[in-house]
Amino acid sequence: MGEHEKLIEDMSEKLGFTPEILKTLGELDPEFLHKYKRCNHKLLSDGALPAKVKIMIALAVVASKQCERCTVVQMQSALKNGATKEEIMEVMDVIFITSGAPAVAACRDALKLLK
């Protein structure tokens, strides 16, 4: 197993799935994958805020940018890290209040993961 495959495996274990972008980044530029892992580690590790809370913040941010695929990835990560349906629905309230209906619509596929 190559270095970038090991990095991807480590990150995938934390996320609970393997985003395709990680495979592509690893093939194109293993050094960038190292940078990505360091940033991802900050998001997925408890600090002053629990990882679950940081991931739900990330969910709200990517929804505000109307990145549908990103909302699915963050939702998967939030659920893997212990977020409840009730917590996610409160995040949806925040998304609606701060970013409106288009941002909520960007979560269409992500919300299906709650069923």
PDB file of C-alpha atoms in Angstrom:
ATOM      1  CA  MET A   1       0.000   0.000   0.000  1.00  0.00           C
ATOM      2  CA  GLY A   2       1.395   3.374  -1.037  1.00  0.00           C
ATOM      3  CA  GLU A   3       1.701   6.388   1.234  1.00  0.00           C
ATOM      4  CA  HIS A   4      -1.309   8.191  -0.202  1.00  0.00           C
ATOM      5  CA  GLU A   5      -3.458   5.053   0.094  1.00  0.00           C
ATOM      6  CA  LYS A   6      -2.536   4.831   3.812  1.00  0.00           C
ATOM      7  CA  LEU A   7      -3.453   8.496   4.332  1.00  0.00           C
ATOM      8  CA  ILE A   8      -6.773   7.948   2.578  1.00  0.00           C
ATOM      9  CA  GLU A   9      -7.468   4.861   4.676  1.00  0.00           C
ATOM     10  CA  ASP A  10      -6.766   6.788   7.901  1.00  0.00           C
ATOM     11  CA  MET A  11      -9.025   9.683   6.904  1.00  0.00           C
ATOM     12  CA  SER A  12     -11.761   7.374   5.650  1.00  0.00           C
ATOM     13  CA  GLU A  13     -11.810   5.556   8.969  1.00  0.00           C
ATOM     14  CA  LYS A  14     -12.480   8.851  10.770  1.00  0.00           C
ATOM     15  CA  LEU A  15     -15.111   9.955   8.253  1.00  0.00           C
ATOM     16  CA  GLY A  16     -16.797   6.583   7.920  1.00  0.00           C
ATOM     17  CA  PHE A  17     -16.552   6.669   4.116  1.00  0.00           C
ATOM     18  CA  THR A  18     -14.072   7.631   1.405  1.00  0.00           C
ATOM     19  CA  PRO A  19     -14.761  10.855  -0.496  1.00  0.00           C
ATOM     20  CA  GLU A  20     -13.715  10.458  -4.140  1.00  0.00           C
ATOM     21  CA  ILE A  21     -11.828  13.750  -3.961  1.00  0.00           C
ATOM     22  CA  LEU A  22      -9.338  12.148  -1.556  1.00  0.00           C
ATOM     23  CA  LYS A  23      -8.444   9.462  -4.070  1.00  0.00           C
ATOM     24  CA  THR A  24      -7.973  12.063  -6.784  1.00  0.00           C
ATOM     25  CA  LEU A  25      -5.881  14.352  -4.562  1.00  0.00           C
ATOM     26  CA  GLY A  26      -3.706  11.444  -3.458  1.00  0.00           C
ATOM     27  CA  GLU A  27      -2.975  10.458  -7.033  1.00  0.00           C
ATOM     28  CA  LEU A  28      -2.308  14.003  -8.225  1.00  0.00           C
ATOM     29  CA  ASP A  29      -0.385  15.436  -5.296  1.00  0.00           C
ATOM     30  CA  PRO A  30       0.362  13.361  -2.184  1.00  0.00           C
ATOM     31  CA  GLU A  31       1.777  16.449  -0.408  1.00  0.00           C
ATOM     32  CA  PHE A  32      -1.548  18.261  -0.814  1.00  0.00           C
ATOM     33  CA  LEU A  33      -3.218  15.212   0.715  1.00  0.00           C
ATOM     34  CA  HIS A  34      -0.983  15.650   3.792  1.00  0.00           C
ATOM     35  CA  LYS A  35      -2.147  19.279   4.115  1.00  0.00           C
ATOM     36  CA  TYR A  36      -5.757  18.200   3.674  1.00  0.00           C
ATOM     37  CA  LYS A  37      -5.346  15.571   6.398  1.00  0.00           C
ATOM     38  CA  ARG A  38      -3.940  18.118   8.861  1.00  0.00           C
ATOM     39  CA  CYS A  39      -6.905  20.440   8.295  1.00  0.00           C
ATOM     40  CA  ASN A  40      -9.367  17.577   8.433  1.00  0.00           C
ATOM     41  CA  HIS A  41      -7.803  16.410  11.710  1.00  0.00           C
ATOM     42  CA  LYS A  42      -8.615  19.788  13.287  1.00  0.00           C
ATOM     43  CA  LEU A  43     -12.240  19.444  12.209  1.00  0.00           C
ATOM     44  CA  LEU A  44     -12.611  15.819  13.295  1.00  0.00           C
ATOM     45  CA  SER A  45     -10.892  16.154  16.688  1.00  0.00           C
ATOM     46  CA  ASP A  46     -12.344  17.369  19.947  1.00  0.00           C
ATOM     47  CA  GLY A  47     -10.966  20.656  21.200  1.00  0.00           C
ATOM     48  CA  ALA A  48     -12.735  23.547  22.909  1.00  0.00           C
ATOM     49  CA  LEU A  49     -15.628  22.415  20.706  1.00  0.00           C
ATOM     50  CA  PRO A  50     -16.461  18.743  20.276  1.00  0.00           C
ATOM     51  CA  ALA A  51     -15.809  17.381  16.773  1.00  0.00           C
ATOM     52  CA  LYS A  52     -19.537  16.817  16.312  1.00  0.00           C
ATOM     53  CA  VAL A  53     -20.241  20.523  16.839  1.00  0.00           C
ATOM     54  CA  LYS A  54     -17.456  21.596  14.470  1.00  0.00           C
ATOM     55  CA  ILE A  55     -18.813  19.263  11.798  1.00  0.00           C
ATOM     56  CA  MET A  56     -22.328  20.674  12.225  1.00  0.00           C
ATOM     57  CA  ILE A  57     -20.867  24.170  11.809  1.00  0.00           C
ATOM     58  CA  ALA A  58     -19.191  22.933   8.625  1.00  0.00           C
ATOM     59  CA  LEU A  59     -22.560  21.572   7.476  1.00  0.00           C
ATOM     60  CA  ALA A  60     -24.104  25.019   7.909  1.00  0.00           C
ATOM     61  CA  VAL A  61     -21.229  26.689   6.056  1.00  0.00           C
ATOM     62  CA  VAL A  62     -21.335  24.374   3.035  1.00  0.00           C
ATOM     63  CA  ALA A  63     -25.127  24.667   2.924  1.00  0.00           C
ATOM     64  CA  SER A  64     -24.787  28.461   2.855  1.00  0.00           C
ATOM     65  CA  LYS A  65     -22.506  28.011  -0.169  1.00  0.00           C
ATOM     66  CA  GLN A  66     -25.198  25.766  -1.719  1.00  0.00           C
ATOM     67  CA  CYS A  67     -22.769  22.911  -2.276  1.00  0.00           C
ATOM     68  CA  GLU A  68     -25.120  19.927  -2.393  1.00  0.00           C
ATOM     69  CA  ARG A  69     -22.422  17.238  -2.490  1.00  0.00           C
ATOM     70  CA  CYS A  70     -20.599  18.940   0.371  1.00  0.00           C
ATOM     71  CA  THR A  71     -23.736  18.853   2.533  1.00  0.00           C
ATOM     72  CA  VAL A  72     -23.987  15.093   2.011  1.00  0.00           C
ATOM     73  CA  VAL A  73     -20.351  14.613   3.022  1.00  0.00           C
ATOM     74  CA  GLN A  74     -20.724  16.783   6.133  1.00  0.00           C
ATOM     75  CA  MET A  75     -24.014  15.083   7.069  1.00  0.00           C
ATOM     76  CA  GLN A  76     -22.365  11.651   6.823  1.00  0.00           C
ATOM     77  CA  SER A  77     -19.531  12.888   9.000  1.00  0.00           C
ATOM     78  CA  ALA A  78     -21.882  14.495  11.539  1.00  0.00           C
ATOM     79  CA  LEU A  79     -23.897  11.297  11.897  1.00  0.00           C
ATOM     80  CA  LYS A  80     -20.722   9.190  12.161  1.00  0.00           C
ATOM     81  CA  ASN A  81     -19.567  11.509  14.952  1.00  0.00           C
ATOM     82  CA  GLY A  82     -22.764  11.201  16.978  1.00  0.00           C
ATOM     83  CA  ALA A  83     -25.032  14.007  15.780  1.00  0.00           C
ATOM     84  CA  THR A  84     -28.697  13.253  16.389  1.00  0.00           C
ATOM     85  CA  LYS A  85     -31.644  13.981  14.117  1.00  0.00           C
ATOM     86  CA  GLU A  86     -32.775  16.643  16.592  1.00  0.00           C
ATOM     87  CA  GLU A  87     -29.375  18.360  16.529  1.00  0.00           C
ATOM     88  CA  ILE A  88     -29.269  18.282  12.736  1.00  0.00           C
ATOM     89  CA  MET A  89     -32.759  19.791  12.538  1.00  0.00           C
ATOM     90  CA  GLU A  90     -31.626  22.649  14.795  1.00  0.00           C
ATOM     91  CA  VAL A  91     -28.730  23.197  12.400  1.00  0.00           C
ATOM     92  CA  MET A  92     -31.310  23.307   9.589  1.00  0.00           C
ATOM     93  CA  ASP A  93     -33.108  26.084  11.510  1.00  0.00           C
ATOM     94  CA  VAL A  94     -29.845  28.039  11.688  1.00  0.00           C
ATOM     95  CA  ILE A  95     -29.209  27.440   7.988  1.00  0.00           C
ATOM     96  CA  PHE A  96     -32.674  28.724   7.107  1.00  0.00           C
ATOM     97  CA  ILE A  97     -32.411  31.780   9.380  1.00  0.00           C
ATOM     98  CA  THR A  98     -28.948  32.773   8.185  1.00  0.00           C
ATOM     99  CA  SER A  99     -28.956  31.662   4.544  1.00  0.00           C
ATOM    100  CA  GLY A 100     -32.550  31.140   3.441  1.00  0.00           C
ATOM    101  CA  ALA A 101     -34.455  28.533   1.480  1.00  0.00           C
ATOM    102  CA  PRO A 102     -31.796  27.981  -1.230  1.00  0.00           C
ATOM    103  CA  ALA A 103     -29.326  26.816   1.428  1.00  0.00           C
ATOM    104  CA  VAL A 104     -31.929  24.477   2.913  1.00  0.00           C
ATOM    105  CA  ALA A 105     -32.632  23.136  -0.581  1.00  0.00           C
ATOM    106  CA  ALA A 106     -28.919  22.364  -0.952  1.00  0.00           C
ATOM    107  CA  CYS A 107     -29.395  19.877   1.910  1.00  0.00           C
ATOM    108  CA  ARG A 108     -32.082  17.900   0.070  1.00  0.00           C
ATOM    109  CA  ASP A 109     -29.987  14.767  -0.458  1.00  0.00           C
ATOM    110  CA  ALA A 110     -28.172  15.111   2.863  1.00  0.00           C
ATOM    111  CA  LEU A 111     -31.466  15.116   4.767  1.00  0.00           C
ATOM    112  CA  LYS A 112     -32.381  11.756   3.233  1.00  0.00           C
ATOM    113  CA  LEU A 113     -29.616  10.277   5.389  1.00  0.00           C
ATOM    114  CA  LEU A 114     -31.742  11.006   8.478  1.00  0.00           C
ATOM    115  CA  LYS A 115     -34.478   8.588   7.407  1.00  0.00           C
TER     116      LYS A 115
END
